[in-house]
Amino acid sequence: MSSWLSQITSTVSNIAGLTEEGSVKTPGDSAKDGQYYSELTSKDYEWTLASGSATENQIFYMTTKTGGFIFVQLIYSGIGLFKPTVSFTCRFYDPLSKRNKFKNFNQASEFTLSKDRRSVKTEFFNVTLDDASSRFKISITHPELIADLDYVRIDKGFKVGEGKTFLGGKDQSSAAGIVSHKFWPRCAATGTIIIEKQYYEVDAYGMFIHAIQGMQPQLIASKWNFIDFQAKDAALSMMQFTTTKQYGGVEVNQGSIVLHDKLISVCVENNVELLDLKKDTETDYDIPQSVKLTWKGKTVKENPNDQIKDVSVVMVVPLKNLIDKIDILAEIPWFLKKIVQTFVVKPYVYQWLDEATAEITVGDEKFTCPGKCYQELVFVSAF
């Protein structure tokens, strides 16, 4: 379920105890001169394969030009009885054919990296990154899912500051846990997918995230929000999570604004406002009927003489098209489920895909961009 399946699985799997209350250093805290954009280096693309309770994943989102939505995700987790756990997931939603599927596949534990650690081969899912770090080749060969995808970065990728959130400390040596994210906010995705013996051609706007969650036994977040908006002339991303009470319930937000295929702003002063809440009697969670999303930042400074402009976005999204509601405990291995059931309060993921219009302001210029907005609202725990 997007990038959160691996992160939530790790979160709910690591509740062997709670660490002491501590501080939080967000990615924005490590930014310099008010510029939150940091360039991705070759090191940022490497798989770390950290041991212990770490989980790492790469996820490729695709908003199709025919109104559908796809993601494929490769997950490596140090959590396992005897060996690391390797798995992959796929969300396939196509309103034209009325096909709406979520697949979660376990694999053998083999995870073979290239010499530069930026490409990987597994039992069913292979990812190859080119030398220029601008194109992924994705190959999936499973009896229930076959995919051959080209995934090309448009303009720049980014991380916010150092690209890491430190929980319970101010750096890697002192923190109790670390969460890391790197982004390609705008991509071109093409290729083919065969799911349940049905063939589909893919022509889509894409977004890529490489996420690492390296934690000591503890909870990370009580709630996540994720937004991937794609339009002909714009792309918006936002990832927000609220740390658990032991870390002060701090909201960590990372966002980006792409206009006319150019990354113009990386920002952290963004907000998700859940509107018209109604209780879901099945899960007992209060679920919004619409969401107001705002981004606020500055233009990226590429050269010393660049004129910096204010950038803002407002987008209100009526939530009409719920494509899935996923019970996390139903998706994790039995032995992990038994461990966490006592500690976790019904972890669920809600996923929507709706039409929306972004109102973007850059300096004195205004742009109106209609497109598709994919949203996830994730409830993890009550801690």
mmCIF file of C-alpha atoms in Angstrom:
data_model
loop_
_atom_site.group_PDB
_atom_site.id
_atom_site.type_symbol
_atom_site.label_atom_id
_atom_site.label_comp_id
_atom_site.label_asym_id
_atom_site.label_seq_id
_atom_site.Cartn_x
_atom_site.Cartn_y
_atom_site.Cartn_z
ATOM 1 C CA MET A 1 0.000 0.000 0.000
ATOM 2 C CA SER A 2 2.264 2.479 -1.397
ATOM 3 C CA SER A 3 5.391 3.260 0.498
ATOM 4 C CA TRP A 4 3.565 2.864 3.773
ATOM 5 C CA LEU A 5 3.161 -0.931 3.646
ATOM 6 C CA SER A 6 6.815 -1.501 4.359
ATOM 7 C CA GLN A 7 7.026 1.365 6.843
ATOM 8 C CA ILE A 8 3.893 0.413 8.733
ATOM 9 C CA THR A 9 4.829 -3.257 8.703
ATOM 10 C CA SER A 10 8.137 -2.305 10.270
ATOM 11 C CA THR A 11 6.463 0.061 12.713
ATOM 12 C CA VAL A 12 3.900 -2.401 13.975
ATOM 13 C CA SER A 13 6.477 -5.182 13.970
ATOM 14 C CA ASN A 14 8.896 -3.378 16.249
ATOM 15 C CA ILE A 15 6.800 -2.917 19.345
ATOM 16 C CA ALA A 16 8.900 -4.999 21.682
ATOM 17 C CA GLY A 17 9.209 -1.971 23.955
ATOM 18 C CA LEU A 18 9.154 1.783 23.979
ATOM 19 C CA THR A 19 12.207 3.995 24.137
ATOM 20 C CA GLU A 20 12.527 6.977 26.370
ATOM 21 C CA GLU A 21 10.940 10.205 25.304
ATOM 22 C CA GLY A 22 13.304 12.238 23.173
ATOM 23 C CA SER A 23 13.726 15.028 20.683
ATOM 24 C CA VAL A 24 13.015 15.088 16.962
ATOM 25 C CA LYS A 25 15.249 16.581 14.273
ATOM 26 C CA THR A 26 13.286 16.941 11.062
ATOM 27 C CA PRO A 27 14.748 17.092 7.535
ATOM 28 C CA GLY A 28 13.896 20.798 7.448
ATOM 29 C CA ASP A 29 16.047 21.418 10.532
ATOM 30 C CA SER A 30 19.135 20.438 8.537
ATOM 31 C CA ALA A 31 18.416 22.788 5.617
ATOM 32 C CA LYS A 32 20.744 25.718 4.924
ATOM 33 C CA ASP A 33 19.951 29.363 4.160
ATOM 34 C CA GLY A 34 16.213 28.681 4.074
ATOM 35 C CA GLN A 35 16.619 26.423 1.036
ATOM 36 C CA TYR A 36 15.102 23.001 1.697
ATOM 37 C CA TYR A 37 16.160 21.512 -1.632
ATOM 38 C CA SER A 38 19.230 19.276 -1.545
ATOM 39 C CA GLU A 39 20.612 17.555 -4.615
ATOM 40 C CA LEU A 40 20.614 13.761 -4.701
ATOM 41 C CA THR A 41 24.052 12.158 -4.894
ATOM 42 C CA SER A 42 24.966 8.705 -6.176
ATOM 43 C CA LYS A 43 25.140 7.555 -2.545
ATOM 44 C CA ASP A 44 21.474 8.413 -2.072
ATOM 45 C CA TYR A 45 20.471 5.748 -4.588
ATOM 46 C CA GLU A 46 22.298 2.909 -2.837
ATOM 47 C CA TRP A 47 20.434 0.163 -1.010
ATOM 48 C CA THR A 48 21.719 0.060 2.569
ATOM 49 C CA LEU A 49 20.228 -3.330 3.594
ATOM 50 C CA ALA A 50 20.576 -2.418 7.244
ATOM 51 C CA SER A 51 20.092 -5.245 9.707
ATOM 52 C CA GLY A 52 17.957 -5.413 12.820
ATOM 53 C CA SER A 53 14.585 -3.695 12.629
ATOM 54 C CA ALA A 54 15.324 -1.665 9.484
ATOM 55 C CA THR A 55 13.008 -1.641 6.483
ATOM 56 C CA GLU A 56 13.870 -0.213 3.074
ATOM 57 C CA ASN A 57 11.789 0.186 -0.058
ATOM 58 C CA GLN A 58 11.608 1.744 -3.488
ATOM 59 C CA ILE A 59 8.188 2.657 -4.827
ATOM 60 C CA PHE A 60 7.171 3.786 -8.301
ATOM 61 C CA TYR A 61 3.854 5.656 -8.579
ATOM 62 C CA MET A 62 2.089 6.080 -11.922
ATOM 63 C CA THR A 63 -0.918 8.297 -12.661
ATOM 64 C CA THR A 64 -2.048 7.128 -16.083
ATOM 65 C CA LYS A 65 -3.151 9.552 -18.774
ATOM 66 C CA THR A 66 -6.419 7.592 -19.058
ATOM 67 C CA GLY A 67 -7.398 8.330 -15.446
ATOM 68 C CA GLY A 68 -6.021 5.295 -13.625
ATOM 69 C CA PHE A 69 -3.391 4.753 -10.973
ATOM 70 C CA ILE A 70 -0.634 2.170 -10.470
ATOM 71 C CA PHE A 71 2.211 1.620 -8.093
ATOM 72 C CA VAL A 72 4.797 -1.117 -7.743
ATOM 73 C CA GLN A 73 7.016 -1.369 -4.690
ATOM 74 C CA LEU A 74 10.023 -3.492 -3.724
ATOM 75 C CA ILE A 75 10.578 -4.018 0.017
ATOM 76 C CA TYR A 76 13.552 -5.324 1.985
ATOM 77 C CA SER A 77 13.166 -5.791 5.718
ATOM 78 C CA GLY A 78 15.665 -6.956 8.299
ATOM 79 C CA ILE A 79 12.727 -8.278 10.281
ATOM 80 C CA GLY A 80 12.291 -12.051 9.994
ATOM 81 C CA LEU A 81 12.508 -15.219 12.002
ATOM 82 C CA PHE A 82 15.773 -16.411 10.432
ATOM 83 C CA LYS A 83 16.342 -14.413 7.231
ATOM 84 C CA PRO A 84 15.489 -10.940 5.935
ATOM 85 C CA THR A 85 12.030 -10.558 4.423
ATOM 86 C CA VAL A 86 11.803 -9.602 0.729
ATOM 87 C CA SER A 87 8.421 -8.751 -0.761
ATOM 88 C CA PHE A 88 6.719 -6.544 -3.308
ATOM 89 C CA THR A 89 3.330 -4.925 -3.722
ATOM 90 C CA CYS A 90 1.254 -3.600 -6.594
ATOM 91 C CA ARG A 91 -1.778 -1.355 -6.755
ATOM 92 C CA PHE A 92 -3.586 -1.397 -10.103
ATOM 93 C CA TYR A 93 -6.632 0.795 -10.628
ATOM 94 C CA ASP A 94 -8.140 1.296 -14.085
ATOM 95 C CA PRO A 95 -11.598 2.901 -14.222
ATOM 96 C CA LEU A 96 -11.991 2.122 -17.926
ATOM 97 C CA SER A 97 -11.843 -1.645 -17.425
ATOM 98 C CA LYS A 98 -13.202 -1.411 -13.856
ATOM 99 C CA ARG A 99 -10.178 -3.380 -12.631
ATOM 100 C CA ASN A 100 -9.084 -2.494 -9.101
ATOM 101 C CA LYS A 101 -6.519 -4.805 -7.510
ATOM 102 C CA PHE A 102 -4.028 -4.733 -4.691
ATOM 103 C CA LYS A 103 -1.382 -7.469 -4.644
ATOM 104 C CA ASN A 104 1.106 -8.297 -1.886
ATOM 105 C CA PHE A 105 3.717 -10.939 -2.767
ATOM 106 C CA ASN A 106 6.349 -12.623 -0.618
ATOM 107 C CA GLN A 107 9.620 -13.716 -2.232
ATOM 108 C CA ALA A 108 12.703 -15.737 -1.458
ATOM 109 C CA SER A 109 15.174 -13.807 0.708
ATOM 110 C CA GLU A 110 17.814 -13.445 -2.036
ATOM 111 C CA PHE A 111 18.532 -9.763 -2.744
ATOM 112 C CA THR A 112 21.418 -9.416 -5.191
ATOM 113 C CA LEU A 113 22.871 -5.933 -5.565
ATOM 114 C CA SER A 114 24.961 -4.550 -8.394
ATOM 115 C CA LYS A 115 28.519 -3.435 -7.589
ATOM 116 C CA ASP A 116 27.357 0.159 -7.125
ATOM 117 C CA ARG A 117 24.417 -1.033 -4.917
ATOM 118 C CA ARG A 118 21.957 0.990 -6.989
ATOM 119 C CA SER A 119 20.376 -1.896 -8.900
ATOM 120 C CA VAL A 120 18.940 -5.130 -7.545
ATOM 121 C CA LYS A 121 17.738 -8.563 -8.623
ATOM 122 C CA THR A 122 15.273 -10.607 -6.599
ATOM 123 C CA GLU A 123 13.224 -13.720 -7.290
ATOM 124 C CA PHE A 124 10.473 -11.898 -9.196
ATOM 125 C CA PHE A 125 11.272 -8.155 -9.118
ATOM 126 C CA ASN A 126 14.352 -6.500 -10.703
ATOM 127 C CA VAL A 127 15.252 -2.798 -10.667
ATOM 128 C CA THR A 128 18.073 -1.346 -12.788
ATOM 129 C CA LEU A 129 19.257 2.260 -12.504
ATOM 130 C CA ASP A 130 21.338 3.693 -15.352
ATOM 131 C CA ASP A 131 24.767 5.295 -14.900
ATOM 132 C CA ALA A 132 23.324 8.811 -15.103
ATOM 133 C CA SER A 133 20.834 8.112 -12.300
ATOM 134 C CA SER A 134 18.025 9.321 -14.536
ATOM 135 C CA ARG A 135 16.222 6.162 -15.670
ATOM 136 C CA PHE A 136 14.957 3.031 -13.934
ATOM 137 C CA LYS A 137 14.163 -0.190 -15.729
ATOM 138 C CA ILE A 138 11.630 -2.274 -13.785
ATOM 139 C CA SER A 139 10.994 -5.931 -14.573
ATOM 140 C CA ILE A 140 8.477 -8.100 -12.701
ATOM 141 C CA THR A 141 7.984 -11.752 -13.652
ATOM 142 C CA HIS A 142 5.472 -13.325 -11.289
ATOM 143 C CA PRO A 143 2.696 -15.746 -12.325
ATOM 144 C CA GLU A 144 0.082 -13.187 -11.232
ATOM 145 C CA LEU A 145 1.915 -10.027 -12.353
ATOM 146 C CA ILE A 146 4.249 -9.296 -15.259
ATOM 147 C CA ALA A 147 5.586 -5.782 -15.818
ATOM 148 C CA ASP A 148 8.136 -4.169 -18.118
ATOM 149 C CA LEU A 149 8.455 -0.473 -17.293
ATOM 150 C CA ASP A 150 10.732 2.438 -18.188
ATOM 151 C CA TYR A 151 10.760 5.156 -15.574
ATOM 152 C CA VAL A 152 12.511 8.401 -16.558
ATOM 153 C CA ARG A 153 13.211 11.325 -14.228
ATOM 154 C CA ILE A 154 12.043 14.754 -15.429
ATOM 155 C CA ASP A 155 14.196 17.641 -14.163
ATOM 156 C CA LYS A 156 15.628 17.014 -10.676
ATOM 157 C CA GLY A 157 15.167 14.664 -7.775
ATOM 158 C CA PHE A 158 15.608 15.949 -4.227
ATOM 159 C CA LYS A 159 15.866 15.327 -0.544
ATOM 160 C CA VAL A 160 14.946 17.838 2.158
ATOM 161 C CA GLY A 161 18.121 18.942 3.939
ATOM 162 C CA GLU A 162 19.992 15.764 4.865
ATOM 163 C CA GLY A 163 16.932 13.750 3.874
ATOM 164 C CA LYS A 164 16.550 12.228 7.342
ATOM 165 C CA THR A 165 14.331 12.517 10.382
ATOM 166 C CA PHE A 166 16.115 11.693 13.642
ATOM 167 C CA LEU A 167 13.973 10.468 16.536
ATOM 168 C CA GLY A 168 15.348 10.675 20.052
ATOM 169 C CA GLY A 169 18.553 12.415 19.009
ATOM 170 C CA LYS A 170 20.129 15.038 16.761
ATOM 171 C CA ASP A 171 22.317 12.851 14.541
ATOM 172 C CA GLN A 172 22.872 9.281 13.408
ATOM 173 C CA SER A 173 25.042 8.366 16.382
ATOM 174 C CA SER A 174 22.662 9.619 19.081
ATOM 175 C CA ALA A 175 19.215 9.013 17.578
ATOM 176 C CA ALA A 176 17.070 6.101 18.662
ATOM 177 C CA GLY A 177 15.676 5.861 15.140
ATOM 178 C CA ILE A 178 16.015 7.330 11.667
ATOM 179 C CA VAL A 179 13.545 7.737 8.805
ATOM 180 C CA SER A 180 14.934 8.721 5.388
ATOM 181 C CA HIS A 181 13.243 9.768 2.126
ATOM 182 C CA LYS A 182 14.511 10.676 -1.351
ATOM 183 C CA PHE A 183 12.182 11.799 -4.144
ATOM 184 C CA TRP A 184 11.747 12.087 -7.894
ATOM 185 C CA PRO A 185 8.601 14.242 -7.962
ATOM 186 C CA ARG A 186 7.990 14.107 -11.728
ATOM 187 C CA CYS A 187 8.739 11.220 -14.079
ATOM 188 C CA ALA A 188 7.597 9.745 -17.381
ATOM 189 C CA ALA A 189 6.525 6.098 -17.061
ATOM 190 C CA THR A 190 5.886 3.852 -20.053
ATOM 191 C CA GLY A 191 5.677 0.128 -20.646
ATOM 192 C CA THR A 192 3.337 -2.812 -20.176
ATOM 193 C CA ILE A 193 1.652 -4.665 -17.320
ATOM 194 C CA ILE A 194 -0.099 -8.031 -17.364
ATOM 195 C CA ILE A 195 -2.212 -8.560 -14.258
ATOM 196 C CA GLU A 196 -4.418 -11.630 -13.858
ATOM 197 C CA LYS A 197 -3.761 -12.440 -17.531
ATOM 198 C CA GLN A 198 -5.012 -9.052 -18.729
ATOM 199 C CA TYR A 199 -2.623 -6.912 -20.800
ATOM 200 C CA TYR A 200 -2.332 -3.136 -20.332
ATOM 201 C CA GLU A 201 -0.110 -0.503 -21.900
ATOM 202 C CA VAL A 202 1.189 2.144 -19.518
ATOM 203 C CA ASP A 203 1.646 5.828 -20.363
ATOM 204 C CA ALA A 204 1.744 7.794 -17.144
ATOM 205 C CA TYR A 205 3.103 10.616 -15.039
ATOM 206 C CA GLY A 206 5.302 9.135 -12.339
ATOM 207 C CA MET A 207 6.720 9.787 -8.886
ATOM 208 C CA PHE A 208 9.501 7.783 -7.206
ATOM 209 C CA ILE A 209 10.424 7.483 -3.510
ATOM 210 C CA HIS A 210 13.308 5.622 -1.858
ATOM 211 C CA ALA A 211 12.489 5.229 1.838
ATOM 212 C CA ILE A 212 14.494 3.790 4.722
ATOM 213 C CA GLN A 213 13.193 3.191 8.200
ATOM 214 C CA GLY A 214 15.975 2.182 10.556
ATOM 215 C CA MET A 215 14.589 1.907 14.044
ATOM 216 C CA GLN A 216 15.207 0.429 17.435
ATOM 217 C CA PRO A 217 12.082 -1.278 18.834
ATOM 218 C CA GLN A 218 9.539 1.541 19.079
ATOM 219 C CA LEU A 219 6.728 3.277 17.339
ATOM 220 C CA ILE A 220 7.497 6.015 14.844
ATOM 221 C CA ALA A 221 4.234 7.680 13.928
ATOM 222 C CA SER A 222 0.594 7.647 14.906
ATOM 223 C CA LYS A 223 -0.655 8.892 11.544
ATOM 224 C CA TRP A 224 0.594 9.475 7.984
ATOM 225 C CA ASN A 225 -0.744 11.562 5.098
ATOM 226 C CA PHE A 226 0.593 11.241 1.575
ATOM 227 C CA ILE A 227 -0.349 13.177 -1.581
ATOM 228 C CA ASP A 228 0.717 12.624 -5.174
ATOM 229 C CA PHE A 229 -0.971 15.110 -7.526
ATOM 230 C CA GLN A 230 -0.202 14.891 -11.235
ATOM 231 C CA ALA A 231 -1.455 17.183 -13.993
ATOM 232 C CA LYS A 232 -0.348 18.065 -17.496
ATOM 233 C CA ASP A 233 1.444 21.213 -16.322
ATOM 234 C CA ALA A 234 2.154 20.488 -12.652
ATOM 235 C CA ALA A 235 3.035 17.889 -10.041
ATOM 236 C CA LEU A 236 2.671 18.231 -6.272
ATOM 237 C CA SER A 237 3.854 15.921 -3.540
ATOM 238 C CA MET A 238 3.415 16.001 0.218
ATOM 239 C CA MET A 239 4.390 13.533 2.907
ATOM 240 C CA GLN A 240 3.357 14.272 6.463
ATOM 241 C CA PHE A 241 3.542 12.128 9.569
ATOM 242 C CA THR A 242 2.896 12.777 13.239
ATOM 243 C CA THR A 243 5.439 11.282 15.603
ATOM 244 C CA THR A 244 4.208 9.215 18.510
ATOM 245 C CA LYS A 245 3.526 10.859 21.859
ATOM 246 C CA GLN A 246 6.873 9.702 23.215
ATOM 247 C CA TYR A 247 8.475 12.022 20.646
ATOM 248 C CA GLY A 248 6.093 14.884 21.314
ATOM 249 C CA GLY A 249 3.538 14.337 18.545
ATOM 250 C CA VAL A 250 5.661 16.413 16.151
ATOM 251 C CA GLU A 251 4.382 16.875 12.588
ATOM 252 C CA VAL A 252 7.062 16.228 9.974
ATOM 253 C CA ASN A 253 6.193 17.524 6.501
ATOM 254 C CA GLN A 254 8.083 17.351 3.188
ATOM 255 C CA GLY A 255 6.622 18.716 -0.032
ATOM 256 C CA SER A 256 7.498 19.684 -3.593
ATOM 257 C CA ILE A 257 6.047 21.770 -6.400
ATOM 258 C CA VAL A 258 6.776 21.055 -10.074
ATOM 259 C CA LEU A 259 5.516 23.510 -12.688
ATOM 260 C CA HIS A 260 5.921 23.033 -16.438
ATOM 261 C CA ASP A 261 8.206 20.023 -15.792
ATOM 262 C CA LYS A 262 10.575 22.044 -13.585
ATOM 263 C CA LEU A 263 11.052 21.549 -9.843
ATOM 264 C CA ILE A 264 10.442 25.090 -8.606
ATOM 265 C CA SER A 265 10.083 24.578 -4.843
ATOM 266 C CA VAL A 266 10.855 22.143 -2.043
ATOM 267 C CA CYS A 267 8.970 23.181 1.080
ATOM 268 C CA VAL A 268 8.089 22.103 4.608
ATOM 269 C CA GLU A 269 5.524 24.727 5.677
ATOM 270 C CA ASN A 270 2.703 22.664 4.243
ATOM 271 C CA ASN A 271 -0.537 21.482 5.753
ATOM 272 C CA VAL A 272 -3.212 18.809 5.468
ATOM 273 C CA GLU A 273 -6.610 19.849 6.829
ATOM 274 C CA LEU A 274 -9.164 17.047 7.121
ATOM 275 C CA LEU A 275 -12.710 18.375 6.622
ATOM 276 C CA ASP A 276 -16.245 17.076 7.273
ATOM 277 C CA LEU A 277 -15.196 14.139 9.413
ATOM 278 C CA LYS A 278 -17.501 11.129 9.632
ATOM 279 C CA LYS A 279 -16.943 8.014 11.703
ATOM 280 C CA ASP A 280 -16.232 4.781 9.858
ATOM 281 C CA THR A 281 -18.204 2.264 11.909
ATOM 282 C CA GLU A 282 -16.012 -0.605 10.715
ATOM 283 C CA THR A 283 -12.722 0.886 11.931
ATOM 284 C CA ASP A 284 -14.007 3.526 14.379
ATOM 285 C CA TYR A 285 -11.785 6.172 12.743
ATOM 286 C CA ASP A 286 -12.991 9.664 11.799
ATOM 287 C CA ILE A 287 -12.641 9.892 8.014
ATOM 288 C CA PRO A 288 -12.706 13.159 6.033
ATOM 289 C CA GLN A 289 -15.156 13.791 3.222
ATOM 290 C CA SER A 290 -12.821 16.417 1.757
ATOM 291 C CA VAL A 291 -9.269 17.658 2.340
ATOM 292 C CA LYS A 292 -7.712 21.105 2.088
ATOM 293 C CA LEU A 293 -4.046 20.941 1.079
ATOM 294 C CA THR A 294 -1.649 23.884 1.193
ATOM 295 C CA TRP A 295 2.000 24.278 0.231
ATOM 296 C CA LYS A 296 4.130 27.304 1.173
ATOM 297 C CA GLY A 297 7.766 27.906 0.286
ATOM 298 C CA LYS A 298 10.360 29.650 -1.851
ATOM 299 C CA THR A 299 11.649 28.968 -5.330
ATOM 300 C CA VAL A 300 14.741 26.755 -5.557
ATOM 301 C CA LYS A 301 17.940 28.802 -5.762
ATOM 302 C CA GLU A 302 20.057 27.200 -8.480
ATOM 303 C CA ASN A 303 22.509 30.058 -9.048
ATOM 304 C CA PRO A 304 23.864 32.791 -6.720
ATOM 305 C CA ASN A 305 22.125 35.523 -8.687
ATOM 306 C CA ASP A 306 18.710 33.844 -8.864
ATOM 307 C CA GLN A 307 15.815 35.966 -7.673
ATOM 308 C CA ILE A 308 13.939 34.069 -4.964
ATOM 309 C CA LYS A 309 10.147 34.190 -5.167
ATOM 310 C CA ASP A 310 7.402 33.137 -2.785
ATOM 311 C CA VAL A 311 5.468 30.047 -3.861
ATOM 312 C CA SER A 312 2.133 28.815 -2.549
ATOM 313 C CA VAL A 313 -0.491 26.264 -3.518
ATOM 314 C CA VAL A 314 -4.072 25.753 -2.372
ATOM 315 C CA MET A 315 -6.047 22.667 -3.368
ATOM 316 C CA VAL A 316 -9.356 21.447 -1.928
ATOM 317 C CA VAL A 317 -10.099 17.845 -2.826
ATOM 318 C CA PRO A 318 -13.574 16.305 -2.357
ATOM 319 C CA LEU A 319 -12.966 12.651 -1.456
ATOM 320 C CA LYS A 320 -15.438 10.842 -3.680
ATOM 321 C CA ASN A 321 -13.486 7.895 -5.024
ATOM 322 C CA LEU A 322 -12.197 5.571 -2.280
ATOM 323 C CA ILE A 323 -10.248 2.934 -4.177
ATOM 324 C CA ASP A 324 -9.275 0.875 -1.132
ATOM 325 C CA LYS A 325 -9.351 0.536 2.636
ATOM 326 C CA ILE A 326 -6.683 -1.870 3.808
ATOM 327 C CA ASP A 327 -6.383 -3.670 7.130
ATOM 328 C CA ILE A 328 -2.627 -3.706 7.797
ATOM 329 C CA LEU A 329 -2.796 -6.642 10.183
ATOM 330 C CA ALA A 330 -4.302 -8.739 7.404
ATOM 331 C CA GLU A 331 -1.227 -8.050 5.244
ATOM 332 C CA ILE A 332 1.615 -8.917 7.639
ATOM 333 C CA PRO A 333 2.938 -12.399 8.527
ATOM 334 C CA TRP A 334 1.102 -14.394 11.201
ATOM 335 C CA PHE A 335 3.941 -14.368 13.732
ATOM 336 C CA LEU A 336 4.219 -10.562 13.513
ATOM 337 C CA LYS A 337 0.468 -10.154 13.790
ATOM 338 C CA LYS A 338 0.383 -12.041 17.075
ATOM 339 C CA ILE A 339 3.113 -9.812 18.494
ATOM 340 C CA VAL A 340 1.491 -6.522 17.579
ATOM 341 C CA GLN A 341 -2.218 -7.131 18.099
ATOM 342 C CA THR A 342 -1.924 -6.256 21.786
ATOM 343 C CA PHE A 343 -0.143 -2.965 21.086
ATOM 344 C CA VAL A 344 -1.670 -1.556 17.899
ATOM 345 C CA VAL A 345 -5.148 -0.118 17.524
ATOM 346 C CA LYS A 346 -6.504 -1.223 14.137
ATOM 347 C CA PRO A 347 -3.875 0.057 11.693
ATOM 348 C CA TYR A 348 -5.617 0.963 8.430
ATOM 349 C CA VAL A 349 -4.749 2.648 5.130
ATOM 350 C CA TYR A 350 -7.378 4.639 3.207
ATOM 351 C CA GLN A 351 -6.600 5.364 -0.456
ATOM 352 C CA TRP A 352 -8.416 7.799 -2.741
ATOM 353 C CA LEU A 353 -7.972 8.923 -6.353
ATOM 354 C CA ASP A 354 -9.956 12.041 -7.227
ATOM 355 C CA GLU A 355 -10.055 14.925 -9.647
ATOM 356 C CA ALA A 356 -8.691 18.152 -8.200
ATOM 357 C CA THR A 357 -7.511 21.590 -9.251
ATOM 358 C CA ALA A 358 -4.326 23.160 -7.890
ATOM 359 C CA GLU A 359 -4.145 26.951 -7.581
ATOM 360 C CA ILE A 360 -0.428 27.750 -7.787
ATOM 361 C CA THR A 361 1.055 31.198 -7.113
ATOM 362 C CA VAL A 362 4.680 32.019 -7.982
ATOM 363 C CA GLY A 363 5.548 35.591 -7.116
ATOM 364 C CA ASP A 364 2.844 37.638 -8.861
ATOM 365 C CA GLU A 365 1.920 34.890 -11.342
ATOM 366 C CA LYS A 366 -1.011 32.522 -10.878
ATOM 367 C CA PHE A 367 -1.591 29.140 -12.494
ATOM 368 C CA THR A 368 -4.659 26.891 -12.423
ATOM 369 C CA CYS A 369 -3.865 23.214 -12.996
ATOM 370 C CA PRO A 370 -6.559 20.498 -13.097
ATOM 371 C CA GLY A 371 -5.374 16.932 -12.560
ATOM 372 C CA LYS A 372 -5.625 13.740 -10.528
ATOM 373 C CA CYS A 373 -4.860 13.563 -6.807
ATOM 374 C CA TYR A 374 -3.888 10.285 -5.139
ATOM 375 C CA GLN A 375 -4.128 10.440 -1.349
ATOM 376 C CA GLU A 376 -3.393 8.097 1.497
ATOM 377 C CA LEU A 377 -4.519 8.507 5.078
ATOM 378 C CA VAL A 378 -2.845 6.020 7.382
ATOM 379 C CA PHE A 379 -3.782 5.287 10.977
ATOM 380 C CA VAL A 380 -1.067 3.347 12.775
ATOM 381 C CA SER A 381 -1.573 3.423 16.529
ATOM 382 C CA ALA A 382 -2.823 5.291 19.544
ATOM 383 C CA PHE A 383 0.632 5.635 21.148
#
